[in-house]
Short mmCIF file of C-alpha atoms in Angstrom, two decimals:
data_model
loop_
_atom_site.label_atom_id
_atom_site.label_comp_id
_atom_site.label_asym_id
_atom_site.label_seq_id
_atom_site.Cartn_x
_atom_site.Cartn_y
_atom_site.Cartn_z
CA MET A 26 0.00 0.00 0.00
CA SER A 27 1.44 3.36 -1.01
CA PRO A 28 1.69 6.33 1.41
CA PRO A 29 -1.19 8.84 1.47
CA SER A 30 -1.02 11.48 -1.24
CA ASN A 31 -0.75 14.41 1.18
CA ILE A 32 2.52 13.26 2.78
CA PRO A 33 5.31 15.51 1.40
CA ALA A 34 6.88 14.04 -1.71
CA GLU A 35 10.33 14.02 -0.08
CA TYR A 36 9.16 11.37 2.38
CA LYS A 37 7.91 8.85 -0.15
CA PRO A 38 8.06 5.94 -0.11
CA GLY A 39 7.40 4.84 3.43
CA PHE A 40 7.59 8.11 5.39
CA LEU A 41 11.41 7.91 5.37
CA PRO A 42 13.69 10.92 4.77
CA PRO A 43 15.95 10.27 1.76
CA SER A 44 19.74 10.40 1.75
CA ILE A 45 20.14 10.63 5.54
CA ALA A 46 23.86 9.91 5.21
CA LYS A 47 24.29 13.07 3.12
CA GLN A 48 23.00 15.25 5.95
CA MET A 49 25.76 14.69 8.50
CA GLN A 50 26.46 17.69 10.73
CA ASP A 51 29.73 18.54 12.46
CA ASN A 52 28.20 20.22 15.50
CA ARG A 53 26.54 18.65 18.53
CA PRO A 54 23.74 18.38 19.49
CA GLY A 55 22.79 19.32 15.92
CA GLN A 56 20.43 21.85 14.39
CA GLN A 57 17.00 21.09 12.96
CA GLY A 58 16.91 24.03 10.57
CA PRO A 59 19.38 22.64 7.98
CA LEU A 60 17.74 19.21 7.74
CA GLU A 61 15.91 18.70 4.46
CA PRO A 62 13.27 17.43 4.66
CA ALA A 63 12.69 18.48 8.26
CA PRO A 64 11.69 15.92 10.90
CA LEU A 65 7.92 15.84 11.32
CA ASP A 66 6.32 17.47 14.37
CA THR A 67 2.57 17.18 13.72
CA LEU A 68 2.04 15.24 10.47
CA LEU A 69 1.05 11.65 11.18
CA ALA A 70 1.84 8.57 9.13
CA ASP A 71 -1.64 8.46 7.60
CA GLY A 72 -1.11 11.92 6.14
CA THR A 73 -3.34 13.74 8.63
CA GLU A 74 -2.38 16.48 11.06
CA TYR A 75 -2.37 15.77 14.80
CA LYS A 76 -5.78 16.63 16.29
CA PRO A 77 -5.60 17.99 19.88
CA ALA A 78 -8.40 17.35 22.34
CA GLY A 79 -7.53 19.54 25.34
CA LYS A 80 -5.87 16.66 27.20
CA LEU A 81 -3.46 18.96 29.06
CA GLU A 82 -5.57 22.08 29.43
CA GLY A 83 -4.17 24.43 32.09
CA LYS A 84 -1.18 22.24 32.95
CA ASN A 85 2.37 23.54 33.34
CA ALA A 86 4.91 21.41 31.47
CA VAL A 87 8.71 21.56 31.55
CA VAL A 88 10.51 20.03 28.57
CA THR A 89 14.29 19.81 28.40
CA GLY A 90 16.02 19.75 25.04
CA GLY A 91 12.84 21.16 23.57
CA ASP A 92 14.33 22.98 20.61
CA SER A 93 14.59 20.19 18.06
CA GLY A 94 13.87 16.55 17.30
CA ILE A 95 11.66 14.69 19.77
CA GLY A 96 11.72 17.55 22.30
CA ARG A 97 10.45 20.03 19.73
CA ALA A 98 7.54 17.77 18.78
CA VAL A 99 6.70 17.20 22.46
CA CYS A 100 6.61 20.95 23.15
CA ILE A 101 4.36 21.57 20.16
CA LEU A 102 1.89 18.79 20.98
CA TYR A 103 1.81 19.78 24.66
CA ALA A 104 0.97 23.35 23.68
CA LEU A 105 -1.67 22.23 21.18
CA GLU A 106 -3.22 20.17 23.99
CA GLY A 107 -3.46 23.32 26.13
CA ALA A 108 -0.37 23.10 28.36
CA ASN A 109 1.87 26.03 29.20
CA VAL A 110 5.39 25.03 28.18
CA PHE A 111 8.78 25.89 29.68
CA ILE A 112 11.36 24.98 27.01
CA HIS A 113 14.99 24.36 27.90
CA TYR A 114 17.68 24.49 25.22
CA VAL A 115 21.44 24.91 24.90
CA PRO A 116 23.03 28.06 23.40
CA GLU A 117 23.94 26.40 20.11
CA GLU A 118 20.26 25.75 19.41
CA GLU A 119 18.81 29.19 20.07
CA LYS A 120 17.55 29.57 16.50
CA ASP A 121 15.69 26.26 16.67
CA ALA A 122 14.27 27.14 20.10
CA LYS A 123 12.92 30.46 18.83
CA SER A 124 11.27 28.69 15.92
CA VAL A 125 9.44 26.38 18.34
CA LYS A 126 8.13 29.37 20.28
CA GLU A 127 7.05 31.07 17.06
CA TYR A 128 5.17 27.97 15.95
CA ILE A 129 3.39 27.62 19.30
CA SER A 130 2.54 31.32 19.45
CA LYS A 131 0.89 30.99 16.05
CA HIS A 132 -0.96 27.71 16.55
CA ALA A 133 -1.65 27.79 20.32
CA PRO A 134 -1.79 31.50 21.17
CA ASN A 135 -3.56 31.01 24.51
CA VAL A 136 -0.74 29.11 26.25
CA LYS A 137 2.32 30.55 27.95
CA VAL A 138 5.69 29.67 26.43
CA GLU A 139 9.02 30.36 28.07
CA LEU A 140 12.44 29.74 26.53
CA TYR A 141 15.36 29.02 28.83
CA GLU A 142 18.97 28.67 27.75
CA GLY A 143 20.99 26.60 30.20
CA ASP A 144 23.78 24.12 30.81
CA LEU A 145 22.47 21.17 32.83
CA ARG A 146 25.75 19.31 33.26
CA THR A 147 26.19 20.57 36.82
CA GLU A 148 23.93 20.69 39.87
CA GLU A 149 24.42 24.46 39.95
CA GLY A 150 23.13 24.77 36.39
CA ASN A 151 20.05 22.72 37.23
CA MET A 152 19.32 24.73 40.37
CA LYS A 153 19.49 27.94 38.36
CA MET A 154 16.90 26.59 35.94
CA VAL A 155 14.69 25.31 38.76
CA GLN A 156 14.49 28.83 40.15
CA ALA A 157 13.42 30.12 36.74
CA ILE A 158 10.82 27.35 36.52
CA LYS A 159 9.49 28.24 39.96
CA GLU A 160 9.05 31.88 39.00
CA TRP A 161 7.45 31.02 35.65
CA SER A 162 5.05 28.40 36.99
CA GLY A 163 4.11 30.01 40.29
CA GLY A 164 5.60 27.00 42.01
CA LYS A 165 3.43 24.33 40.34
CA VAL A 166 4.69 21.91 37.67
CA HIS A 167 2.34 19.18 36.47
CA ILE A 168 4.57 17.58 33.83
CA LEU A 169 8.32 17.14 33.62
CA ALA A 170 9.64 15.67 30.37
CA ASN A 171 13.37 15.03 30.56
CA ASN A 172 14.40 14.76 26.94
CA HIS A 173 17.88 16.29 26.67
CA ALA A 174 20.78 14.00 25.82
CA THR A 175 24.11 13.78 24.05
CA GLN A 176 25.97 11.05 22.24
CA GLN A 177 28.93 10.51 19.94
CA GLN A 178 29.52 7.24 18.15
CA VAL A 179 32.83 5.53 19.01
CA ASP A 180 33.13 1.93 17.80
CA ASP A 181 35.96 0.70 20.06
CA ILE A 182 36.26 1.15 23.83
CA LYS A 183 39.99 1.85 23.50
CA ASP A 184 39.14 4.96 21.47
CA LEU A 185 36.51 6.24 23.90
CA PRO A 186 38.00 9.19 25.83
CA SER A 187 37.37 9.27 29.57
CA GLU A 188 36.36 12.90 29.17
CA GLN A 189 33.58 11.89 26.77
CA TRP A 190 32.40 9.16 29.16
CA ARG A 191 32.09 11.66 32.04
CA HIS A 192 30.48 14.28 29.82
CA VAL A 193 27.79 11.89 28.57
CA PHE A 194 26.96 10.79 32.12
CA ASP A 195 26.80 14.41 33.32
CA VAL A 196 24.36 15.34 30.56
CA ASN A 197 22.28 12.19 30.26
CA ILE A 198 21.70 10.94 33.81
CA HIS A 199 23.27 13.11 36.53
CA SER A 200 21.21 16.08 35.32
CA PHE A 201 18.01 14.00 35.52
CA PHE A 202 18.71 13.34 39.20
CA TYR A 203 19.44 16.99 40.01
CA LEU A 204 16.39 18.30 38.17
CA ILE A 205 13.85 15.72 39.29
CA LYS A 206 14.92 15.99 42.94
CA SER A 207 14.22 19.73 42.87
CA ILE A 208 11.04 19.64 40.78
CA ILE A 209 9.19 16.99 42.83
CA PRO A 210 8.30 19.47 45.62
CA MET A 211 6.53 21.58 42.98
CA MET A 212 4.49 18.70 41.56
CA PRO A 213 0.91 18.16 42.77
CA TRP A 214 -0.82 14.81 43.15
CA GLY A 215 -1.37 13.42 39.66
CA GLY A 216 1.88 14.85 38.30
CA SER A 217 3.83 13.00 35.66
CA ILE A 218 7.57 12.61 35.11
CA ILE A 219 8.56 11.23 31.72
CA ASN A 220 12.19 10.35 31.06
CA ASN A 221 13.44 9.78 27.54
CA ALA A 222 15.71 6.73 27.32
CA SER A 223 16.33 4.55 24.27
CA ILE A 224 16.09 1.12 22.73
CA ASN A 225 19.87 0.88 23.13
CA PRO A 226 20.05 -0.56 26.68
CA PHE A 227 17.94 -3.45 25.44
CA VAL A 228 19.99 -4.13 22.30
CA GLY A 229 23.44 -2.99 23.51
CA HIS A 230 24.50 -0.63 20.71
CA PRO A 231 28.22 -1.39 20.21
CA GLY A 232 29.08 2.07 18.91
CA LEU A 233 27.35 3.99 21.70
CA LEU A 234 28.83 2.41 24.82
CA ASP A 235 28.58 5.47 27.07
CA TYR A 236 25.21 6.62 25.75
CA THR A 237 23.75 3.13 26.10
CA ALA A 238 24.99 2.89 29.69
CA THR A 239 23.31 6.17 30.63
CA LYS A 240 20.04 5.17 29.01
CA GLY A 241 20.06 1.92 30.97
CA ALA A 242 20.65 3.98 34.12
CA ILE A 243 17.60 6.11 33.27
CA VAL A 244 15.43 2.99 33.07
CA GLY A 245 16.55 1.69 36.48
CA PHE A 246 16.40 5.13 38.09
CA SER A 247 12.90 5.82 36.80
CA ARG A 248 11.43 2.52 37.92
CA ALA A 249 12.95 2.83 41.38
CA LEU A 250 11.83 6.45 41.70
CA SER A 251 8.26 5.59 40.77
CA ASN A 252 8.17 2.88 43.41
CA GLN A 253 9.50 5.40 45.93
CA ILE A 254 7.08 8.27 45.32
CA VAL A 255 3.93 7.19 43.49
CA LYS A 256 1.98 5.94 46.51
CA GLU A 257 2.93 8.78 48.85
CA LYS A 258 2.94 11.68 46.39
CA GLY A 259 0.75 10.46 43.52
CA ILE A 260 3.44 11.31 40.98
CA ARG A 261 3.93 8.78 38.21
CA VAL A 262 7.32 8.14 36.61
CA ASN A 263 7.64 6.47 33.22
CA VAL A 264 10.20 5.99 30.48
CA VAL A 265 9.93 6.34 26.73
CA CYS A 266 12.37 4.12 24.82
CA PRO A 267 12.54 5.27 21.19
CA GLY A 268 14.14 3.27 18.43
CA PRO A 269 15.80 4.98 15.43
CA ILE A 270 14.18 8.41 15.10
CA TRP A 271 15.14 11.04 12.52
CA THR A 272 16.50 13.95 14.60
CA PRO A 273 19.38 16.45 14.39
CA LEU A 274 21.27 14.54 17.10
CA VAL A 275 21.43 11.55 14.79
CA ALA A 276 22.76 13.61 11.89
CA ALA A 277 25.37 15.22 14.14
CA THR A 278 26.70 12.17 15.98
CA MET A 279 26.40 9.00 13.91
CA THR A 280 28.89 7.71 11.34
CA LYS A 281 28.13 7.72 7.62
CA GLU A 282 27.87 3.93 7.64
CA SER A 283 25.34 3.97 10.48
CA LEU A 284 23.27 6.66 8.82
CA GLU A 285 23.10 4.75 5.54
CA SER A 286 21.30 1.88 7.28
CA PHE A 287 19.48 3.97 9.88
CA GLY A 288 16.11 2.46 10.71
CA VAL A 289 16.03 -0.16 7.95
CA THR A 290 16.39 -3.11 10.37
CA THR A 291 13.09 -2.33 12.09
CA ALA A 292 10.04 -4.44 11.28
CA ILE A 293 8.41 -1.36 9.78
CA GLY A 294 11.51 -0.86 7.66
CA ARG A 295 12.13 2.83 8.26
CA ALA A 296 13.26 5.34 10.84
CA GLY A 297 10.60 6.96 12.97
CA GLN A 298 9.55 10.60 13.12
CA PRO A 299 9.54 12.82 16.25
CA VAL A 300 5.75 13.15 16.17
CA GLU A 301 5.47 9.37 16.52
CA ILE A 302 7.27 9.62 19.87
CA ALA A 303 5.65 12.87 21.01
CA THR A 304 2.17 11.33 20.94
CA ALA A 305 3.34 8.90 23.64
CA PHE A 306 4.61 11.82 25.73
CA VAL A 307 1.14 13.34 25.50
CA TRP A 308 -0.55 10.15 26.69
CA LEU A 309 1.91 9.67 29.56
CA ALA A 310 1.35 13.28 30.68
CA SER A 311 -2.43 13.01 30.59
CA ALA A 312 -4.95 11.53 33.01
CA GLU A 313 -5.63 8.80 30.45
CA SER A 314 -2.47 7.02 31.62
CA SER A 315 -3.27 7.32 35.35
CA TYR A 316 -2.69 3.60 36.05
CA TYR A 317 0.59 3.46 34.15
CA THR A 318 3.80 3.97 36.11
CA ALA A 319 7.32 2.51 36.46
CA GLN A 320 7.04 1.31 32.87
CA CYS A 321 9.07 1.57 29.67
CA MET A 322 7.11 2.40 26.54
CA HIS A 323 8.98 0.91 23.58
CA LEU A 324 8.48 2.88 20.35
CA ASN A 325 10.92 1.24 17.99
CA GLY A 326 9.14 0.21 14.82
CA GLY A 327 8.98 -3.40 15.96
CA GLN A 328 12.75 -3.81 16.26
CA ALA A 329 13.50 -7.13 17.91
CA TYR A 330 15.95 -7.55 20.79
#
């Protein structure tokens, strides 16, 4: 069956961006603007636009790494669903972050959107952002979506610098601990914490040793945290584990060989789009998932492991 006629021609056949290997970027975490065609934020695989239903009306949501890729799509869908959105980004992605705010201001003009540039590698950097969140939200955060991450493919452990190992852990897991610990006191009963992990801890990606280790840590941390707080505080903690998704981080950190086969080993036979992950973030943030906690939602195109 061929794709619907209203999917952009660049994505045919099969909703897959062409020539991914030709779009490698030298900068991390990568910029969304130069990607052609751009990753999809709201267009679904059946060719229709995402239809909001007010699932998050009046909620305050914090999204880290919200400028591009999965984070961008999450911010947009949260806003379309009625949530006010606090968007964290790093300095290199200011242009992408501003474009997210512009999109939300146009398509969801009744929600509050705040951009925050910050380095979350240190506890001090996280505490600085928490203060900004407190002022923006009036001290109440209903949704925390930890999406920020870094990676750099290195195929042999002997070539993996210790500095890179520490950097990846600082960004990908230590920051989650600092931020969540400080945000929990601001979360009311029924709050939702959603941590973005990966398929990689379950398959053991040989070229992403450090990244894979941090994503496995996120899974264990999230499950333990849910069991610690859900009964007493009513705050659910879940994990999203994406498979191969077309984002700027991929273009900026993977080798040419990896990009040439990116996503083709999945049962669906293609890489996924950010919107296909963001819809799960919406469900996990909403009351519709109220009996779902300490779980990993695997969105990987049917990739076996």
